[in-house]
Coordinates of C-alpha atoms and ligand atoms in Angstrom, one line a residue:
S1462 CA -32.8 -4.3 8.5
E1463 CA -29.4 -5.7 8.7
M1464 CA -28.3 -7.6 5.6
I1465 CA -26.3 -10.7 6.3
Y1466 CA -23.9 -11.9 3.7
R1467 CA -23.3 -15.7 3.6
V1468 CA -19.9 -16.9 2.5
K1469 CA -20.6 -19.1 -0.5
R1470 CA -17.8 -21.6 0.3
C1471 CA -18.0 -22.8 3.9
L1472 CA -14.7 -21.9 5.6
A1473 CA -14.9 -24.6 8.2
C1474 CA -15.5 -27.6 6.0
L1475 CA -14.5 -25.9 2.6
A1476 CA -17.7 -27.3 0.9
V1477 CA -19.1 -25.0 -1.7
E1478 CA -22.7 -25.8 -0.7
N1479 CA -24.7 -28.1 1.5
C1480 CA -22.2 -27.8 4.3
S1481 CA -23.2 -28.6 7.9
V1482 CA -21.2 -25.7 9.4
S1483 CA -22.8 -22.4 8.5
V1484 CA -20.3 -19.5 8.6
S1485 CA -21.6 -15.9 8.1
R1486 CA -20.0 -12.5 8.0
S1487 CA -21.9 -9.4 8.8
M1488 CA -22.1 -7.4 5.6
A1489 CA -24.5 -4.7 6.7
S1490 CA -22.7 -1.9 5.0
K1491 CA -22.3 0.0 8.2
T1492 CA -20.9 -2.5 10.6
Q1493 CA -17.5 -2.0 12.2
V1494 CA -14.4 -2.3 10.1
G1495 CA -11.0 -2.9 11.6
F1496 CA -7.9 -1.0 10.3
I1497 CA -4.4 -1.7 11.4
G1498 CA -1.5 0.6 10.4
L1499 CA -2.3 4.3 10.3
G1500 CA 0.7 5.7 8.5
N1501 CA 1.0 7.9 5.5
M1502 CA -1.4 5.7 3.5
G1503 CA -3.5 4.0 6.3
N1504 CA -4.6 7.3 7.8
P1505 CA -6.3 8.8 4.7
M1506 CA -7.6 5.3 3.7
A1507 CA -9.3 4.8 7.1
K1508 CA -10.7 8.4 7.0
N1509 CA -12.4 7.5 3.7
L1510 CA -14.0 4.5 5.3
I1511 CA -15.4 6.8 8.1
K1512 CA -16.6 9.2 5.4
H1513 CA -18.5 6.4 3.8
G1514 CA -20.2 5.8 7.1
Y1515 CA -18.3 2.7 8.4
P1516 CA -17.4 2.8 12.1
V1517 CA -13.7 2.1 12.3
I1518 CA -11.8 0.3 15.0
A1519 CA -8.1 0.9 14.6
S1520 CA -4.7 0.1 16.0
D1521 CA -1.1 1.2 15.3
V1522 CA 2.1 0.5 17.3
F1523 CA 2.8 4.2 17.2
P1524 CA 0.0 5.8 19.3
E1525 CA 0.6 9.3 17.8
S1526 CA -0.6 8.0 14.4
C1527 CA -4.0 7.2 15.9
K1528 CA -4.8 10.7 17.1
E1529 CA -6.5 12.2 14.0
L1530 CA -8.6 9.1 13.5
Q1531 CA -9.7 9.1 17.1
E1532 CA -10.8 12.7 16.8
L1533 CA -13.0 11.6 13.8
G1534 CA -14.7 9.0 16.1
A1535 CA -12.7 5.9 15.5
Q1536 CA -12.2 3.5 18.4
I1537 CA -8.5 2.9 19.1
L1538 CA -7.4 -0.5 20.5
D1539 CA -4.0 -1.7 21.8
T1540 CA -3.4 -4.7 19.6
P1541 CA -4.4 -6.3 16.3
A1542 CA -5.9 -9.2 18.4
D1543 CA -8.2 -6.7 20.1
V1544 CA -9.4 -5.4 16.8
A1545 CA -10.0 -9.0 15.5
D1546 CA -12.1 -9.6 18.6
K1547 CA -14.5 -6.9 17.6
A1548 CA -14.5 -6.6 13.8
D1549 CA -15.0 -9.4 11.2
R1550 CA -13.7 -7.3 8.4
I1551 CA -10.1 -6.0 8.8
I1552 CA -7.8 -4.0 6.6
T1553 CA -4.0 -3.9 7.2
M1554 CA -1.6 -1.2 5.8
L1555 CA 1.9 -1.9 7.1
P1556 CA 5.4 -1.2 5.9
S1557 CA 6.8 -4.6 5.0
S1558 CA 6.6 -8.5 5.2
P1559 CA 7.9 -8.8 8.9
N1560 CA 5.3 -6.3 10.1
V1561 CA 2.6 -8.2 8.3
M1562 CA 3.7 -11.5 9.8
D1563 CA 3.7 -9.9 13.3
V1564 CA 0.3 -8.3 12.9
Y1565 CA -1.3 -11.6 11.6
T1566 CA 0.6 -14.4 13.3
G1567 CA 2.5 -12.7 16.2
P1568 CA 1.6 -13.1 19.9
N1569 CA -0.9 -10.2 19.8
G1570 CA -1.8 -10.9 16.2
I1571 CA -5.2 -10.9 14.4
L1572 CA -5.2 -14.7 14.2
K1573 CA -5.1 -15.0 18.0
K1574 CA -8.7 -13.8 18.2
V1575 CA -10.1 -13.8 14.7
K1576 CA -13.8 -14.6 14.3
K1577 CA -14.7 -17.5 12.0
G1578 CA -15.6 -16.2 8.5
S1579 CA -13.7 -12.9 8.9
L1580 CA -12.4 -11.2 5.8
L1581 CA -8.8 -10.0 6.3
I1582 CA -7.5 -7.7 3.5
D1583 CA -3.8 -6.8 3.5
S1584 CA -3.0 -3.6 1.4
S1585 CA 0.7 -3.5 2.3
T1586 CA 3.2 -4.2 -0.4
I1587 CA 5.0 -7.4 0.6
D1588 CA 6.5 -10.6 -0.7
P1589 CA 3.8 -12.6 -2.5
A1590 CA 5.1 -15.8 -0.7
V1591 CA 4.3 -14.1 2.7
S1592 CA 0.7 -13.3 1.4
K1593 CA 0.3 -17.0 0.6
E1594 CA 1.6 -18.0 4.1
M1595 CA -0.8 -15.6 5.7
A1596 CA -3.7 -17.0 3.7
I1597 CA -2.9 -20.5 4.8
A1598 CA -2.7 -19.4 8.4
A1599 CA -5.9 -17.5 8.2
E1600 CA -7.7 -20.4 6.5
K1601 CA -6.7 -22.7 9.4
M1602 CA -8.6 -20.3 11.7
G1603 CA -11.6 -20.3 9.5
A1604 CA -10.9 -16.8 8.1
V1605 CA -10.3 -15.5 4.6
F1606 CA -7.1 -13.5 3.7
M1607 CA -6.8 -11.5 0.5
D1608 CA -3.8 -9.3 -0.7
A1609 CA -4.9 -6.0 -2.1
P1610 CA -1.8 -3.7 -2.5
V1611 CA -2.4 -0.2 -3.8
S1612 CA -1.1 2.3 -6.3
G1613 CA -1.6 6.0 -6.3
G1614 CA 0.3 7.6 -3.4
V1615 CA -0.9 9.7 -0.5
G1616 CA -2.8 12.1 -2.9
A1617 CA -4.9 9.2 -4.3
A1618 CA -5.4 7.7 -0.8
T1619 CA -6.7 11.1 0.4
S1620 CA -9.1 11.6 -2.6
G1621 CA -10.2 8.0 -2.5
K1622 CA -8.8 7.3 -6.0
L1623 CA -6.4 4.5 -5.3
T1624 CA -6.0 1.5 -7.6
F1625 CA -6.3 -1.8 -5.7
M1626 CA -4.8 -5.0 -7.1
V1627 CA -6.6 -7.9 -5.4
G1628 CA -5.5 -11.5 -5.0
G1629 CA -7.5 -14.3 -3.3
A1630 CA -10.6 -16.5 -3.6
E1631 CA -12.8 -15.0 -6.4
E1632 CA -16.0 -15.6 -4.5
E1633 CA -14.8 -13.2 -1.8
F1634 CA -14.0 -10.4 -4.3
T1635 CA -17.5 -8.8 -4.1
A1636 CA -17.2 -8.5 -0.3
A1637 CA -13.7 -7.0 -0.6
K1638 CA -14.7 -4.6 -3.3
E1639 CA -17.5 -3.2 -1.1
L1640 CA -14.9 -1.8 1.3
L1641 CA -12.1 -1.1 -1.2
S1642 CA -14.2 1.0 -3.5
C1643 CA -14.7 3.5 -0.6
M1644 CA -10.9 4.1 -0.9
G1645 CA -10.2 3.5 -4.5
A1646 CA -11.3 4.4 -8.0
N1647 CA -10.1 1.1 -9.5
V1648 CA -10.5 -2.3 -7.7
V1649 CA -9.1 -5.0 -10.0
Y1650 CA -9.3 -8.8 -9.4
C1651 CA -5.9 -10.3 -10.3
G1652 CA -6.3 -14.0 -9.4
Q1653 CA -5.2 -16.3 -6.6
V1654 CA -3.7 -15.0 -3.4
G1655 CA -0.3 -13.2 -4.0
T1656 CA -1.2 -12.1 -7.6
G1657 CA -2.1 -8.6 -6.3
Q1658 CA 1.4 -8.3 -4.9
A1659 CA 2.9 -9.6 -8.2
A1660 CA 1.2 -6.8 -10.1
K1661 CA 2.2 -4.2 -7.5
I1662 CA 5.9 -5.2 -7.6
C1663 CA 5.9 -4.9 -11.4
N1664 CA 4.3 -1.4 -11.2
N1665 CA 6.7 -0.2 -8.6
M1666 CA 9.8 -1.3 -10.5
L1667 CA 8.6 0.7 -13.5
L1668 CA 7.7 3.6 -11.1
A1669 CA 11.2 3.6 -9.6
I1670 CA 12.8 3.6 -13.1
G1671 CA 10.5 6.4 -14.2
M1672 CA 11.1 8.6 -11.2
I1673 CA 14.9 8.3 -11.6
G1674 CA 14.6 9.1 -15.3
T1675 CA 12.4 12.1 -14.6
A1676 CA 14.7 13.4 -11.9
E1677 CA 17.8 13.0 -14.2
T1678 CA 16.0 14.7 -17.1
M1679 CA 14.7 17.6 -15.0
N1680 CA 18.1 18.1 -13.4
L1681 CA 19.9 18.1 -16.8
G1682 CA 17.4 20.5 -18.3
I1683 CA 17.4 22.9 -15.4
S1684 CA 20.9 23.0 -14.1
R1685 CA 22.9 22.4 -17.3
L1686 CA 20.7 23.6 -20.1
G1687 CA 19.2 26.6 -18.4
L1688 CA 15.5 25.7 -18.8
D1689 CA 12.8 26.9 -16.4
P1690 CA 11.6 23.9 -14.3
K1691 CA 7.9 24.6 -14.8
L1692 CA 8.4 25.1 -18.6
L1693 CA 10.4 21.9 -18.9
A1694 CA 7.7 20.0 -16.9
K1695 CA 5.0 21.5 -19.1
I1696 CA 6.8 20.5 -22.3
L1697 CA 7.4 16.9 -21.0
N1698 CA 3.8 16.6 -20.0
M1699 CA 2.6 17.4 -23.5
S1700 CA 5.3 15.2 -25.1
S1701 CA 6.4 11.6 -25.3
G1702 CA 8.5 11.8 -22.1
R1703 CA 5.3 12.3 -20.0
C1704 CA 4.8 9.9 -17.1
W1705 CA 3.2 9.8 -13.6
S1706 CA 6.5 11.1 -12.0
S1707 CA 6.5 14.1 -14.4
D1708 CA 2.8 15.0 -14.4
T1709 CA 1.4 13.9 -11.0
Y1710 CA 4.4 13.7 -8.7
N1711 CA 7.1 15.9 -10.1
P1712 CA 10.3 15.6 -8.0
V1713 CA 11.5 19.2 -8.6
P1714 CA 10.5 21.6 -5.8
G1715 CA 8.1 24.3 -7.0
V1716 CA 6.9 22.7 -10.2
M1717 CA 3.7 21.4 -8.7
E1718 CA 1.6 21.9 -5.6
G1719 CA 0.6 19.2 -3.1
V1720 CA 3.5 16.8 -3.7
P1721 CA 6.3 15.9 -1.3
S1722 CA 8.9 17.8 -3.4
V1723 CA 7.3 21.1 -2.2
N1724 CA 7.4 19.9 1.4
N1725 CA 11.1 19.1 1.7
Y1726 CA 10.2 15.5 0.6
Q1727 CA 8.3 14.8 3.9
G1728 CA 5.4 12.4 3.9
G1729 CA 4.6 10.5 0.7
F1730 CA 6.3 7.2 -0.1
A1731 CA 9.5 6.7 1.8
T1732 CA 12.8 5.8 -0.1
T1733 CA 13.2 2.8 2.3
L1734 CA 9.8 1.4 1.2
M1735 CA 10.7 1.9 -2.5
T1736 CA 14.0 0.1 -1.8
K1737 CA 12.0 -2.8 -0.2
D1738 CA 9.8 -3.1 -3.3
L1739 CA 12.8 -3.1 -5.7
G1740 CA 14.3 -5.8 -3.5
L1741 CA 11.1 -7.9 -4.0
A1742 CA 11.4 -7.4 -7.7
Q1743 CA 15.1 -8.4 -7.6
N1744 CA 14.5 -11.5 -5.6
T1745 CA 12.0 -12.7 -8.2
A1746 CA 14.2 -11.8 -11.1
T1747 CA 17.1 -13.6 -9.6
N1748 CA 15.1 -16.7 -8.8
T1749 CA 13.7 -16.8 -12.3
K1750 CA 16.9 -15.6 -14.2
T1751 CA 15.0 -12.7 -15.6
P1752 CA 17.0 -9.7 -17.0
V1753 CA 15.8 -6.5 -15.1
I1754 CA 18.8 -4.3 -15.8
L1755 CA 17.3 -0.9 -15.1
G1756 CA 15.4 -2.4 -12.2
S1757 CA 18.7 -3.5 -10.7
V1758 CA 20.3 -0.1 -11.2
A1759 CA 17.3 1.6 -9.7
H1760 CA 17.5 -0.8 -6.6
Q1761 CA 21.2 0.2 -6.1
I1762 CA 20.4 3.9 -6.4
Y1763 CA 17.7 3.7 -3.8
R1764 CA 19.9 1.6 -1.5
M1765 CA 22.6 4.1 -1.8
M1766 CA 20.1 6.9 -0.9
C1767 CA 19.0 5.0 2.2
A1768 CA 22.7 4.8 3.3
R1769 CA 23.1 8.6 2.7
G1770 CA 20.2 9.8 4.9
Y1771 CA 17.3 9.7 2.5
A1772 CA 15.6 6.6 3.9
N1773 CA 12.7 8.4 5.4
K1774 CA 12.3 11.1 2.7
D1775 CA 9.9 10.6 -0.1
F1776 CA 11.4 8.6 -3.0
S1777 CA 11.2 11.6 -5.3
S1778 CA 14.1 13.0 -3.3
V1779 CA 16.2 11.2 -5.9
F1780 CA 16.2 14.6 -7.5
Q1781 CA 18.0 16.1 -4.5
F1782 CA 20.3 13.1 -4.3
L1783 CA 21.4 13.7 -7.9
R1784 CA 21.9 17.4 -7.2
E1785 CA 24.3 16.5 -4.4
E1786 CA 26.2 14.2 -6.8
E1787 CA 26.7 16.9 -9.3
G1788 CA 30.2 17.7 -10.3
Q1789 CA 31.7 14.8 -8.2
Ligands
LIG506 P1 4.1 4.1 6.9 O1 5.4 3.7 7.4 O2 3.8 5.6 6.8 O3 2.9 3.5 7.8 C1 2.9 2.2 8.3 C2 2.2 2.2 9.7 O4 2.2 0.9 10.2 C3 3.0 3.1 10.7 O5 2.0 4.0 11.3 C4 3.5 2.1 11.7 O6 3.5 2.6 13.0 C5 2.5 1.0 11.6 N1 3.0 -0.3 12.0 C6 4.1 -0.9 11.8 N2 4.2 -2.1 12.4 C7 3.1 -2.3 13.1 C8 2.5 -3.3 13.9 N3 3.3 -4.4 14.2 N4 1.3 -3.1 14.4 C9 0.6 -2.0 14.2 N5 1.0 -1.0 13.4 C10 2.2 -1.1 12.9 O7 3.9 3.4 5.5 P2 3.0 3.9 4.3 O8 3.7 4.8 3.4 O9 1.6 4.1 4.8 O10 2.9 2.5 3.4 C11 2.3 1.3 3.9 C12 2.4 0.2 2.8 O11 1.8 0.7 1.6 C13 3.8 -0.1 2.5 O12 3.9 -1.5 2.2 C14 4.1 0.7 1.2 O13 5.1 0.0 0.4 C15 2.7 0.7 0.5 N6 2.5 1.8 -0.3 C16 2.8 3.1 0.0 C17 2.5 4.2 -0.8 C18 2.9 5.6 -0.4 O14 2.8 6.5 -1.3 N7 3.2 5.9 0.8 C19 1.9 3.9 -2.0 C20 1.5 2.6 -2.4 C21 1.8 1.6 -1.5

């Protein structure tokens, strides 16, 4: 009793109805879903698809990343093109714009073997202009590309509580939501392709500023004013200084369980990725002559951290960075 979902707008001739070319995508809820990029976020996201009963076909340039998923029954293939050959719904979760371009349009990319009518969802945080380019390239092959970056961190990816910000053709949103809601608590349609990225870039600029502010505040309170870290965090979290960085992802080791600060800042969201996101915000601000004063300072701080050995640590290690700067 397989249900077949028909794409309302024909992808081959772009007619909304009465087209001569009939393009269909299998939407039986339990047909294979491709997943490319099994890093800190992709791994728990793909696991949630498996938990919801979707057979997953995955690929990552780093074979070690595929082990856990393989043990859970996922089929692992060598290249994104191989995945596209088998699955007509694919999610990608890659570090940055060049990786996304490679995975979609490179020599072993998805578009080399994509099936007509496929739904391609990119959840990486990248330049919105690149999302638009990928959408055009996908459309030429008769496939649909949507950007669906996420917020929430590894904790929310694990518990299936991410927020997805989705850009692309509105008539495809229901199809995207079917998959994304297995991994997220909020799936929000933002508008045309690239608008999901736009929302994400804004969120992360505020997150970066908030994390630095939290780290500075906690450091001042603990090391200069003699406050107990847990007590200070508790007060902030019941007061007007409360934010995600203080109550969900506290940067001070020992204040909370299950966050990168208690794990020597391993895992989580790498400083280098936050630096990338702040760079995307800066580019837009420069091009549009928009004042983003704290965003610029945050970008410089994270760039400096990358140069001082923090690139692959979680971005909450800005607390440790400030400690090293103390007294200098
Ligand atoms: P990550 O570096 O841990 O994982 C990326 C994975 O992609 C790696 O396993 C890498 O081997 C793989 N990869 C890279 N190039 C590839 C290619 N050409 N083909 C196949 N696989 C390839 O990164 P992450 O922390 O999982 O983040 C992924 C994206 O999500 C980034 O854009 C990041 O900004 C965004 N994001 C991360 C978080 C977080 O908390 N970590 C939160 C929200 C959004």
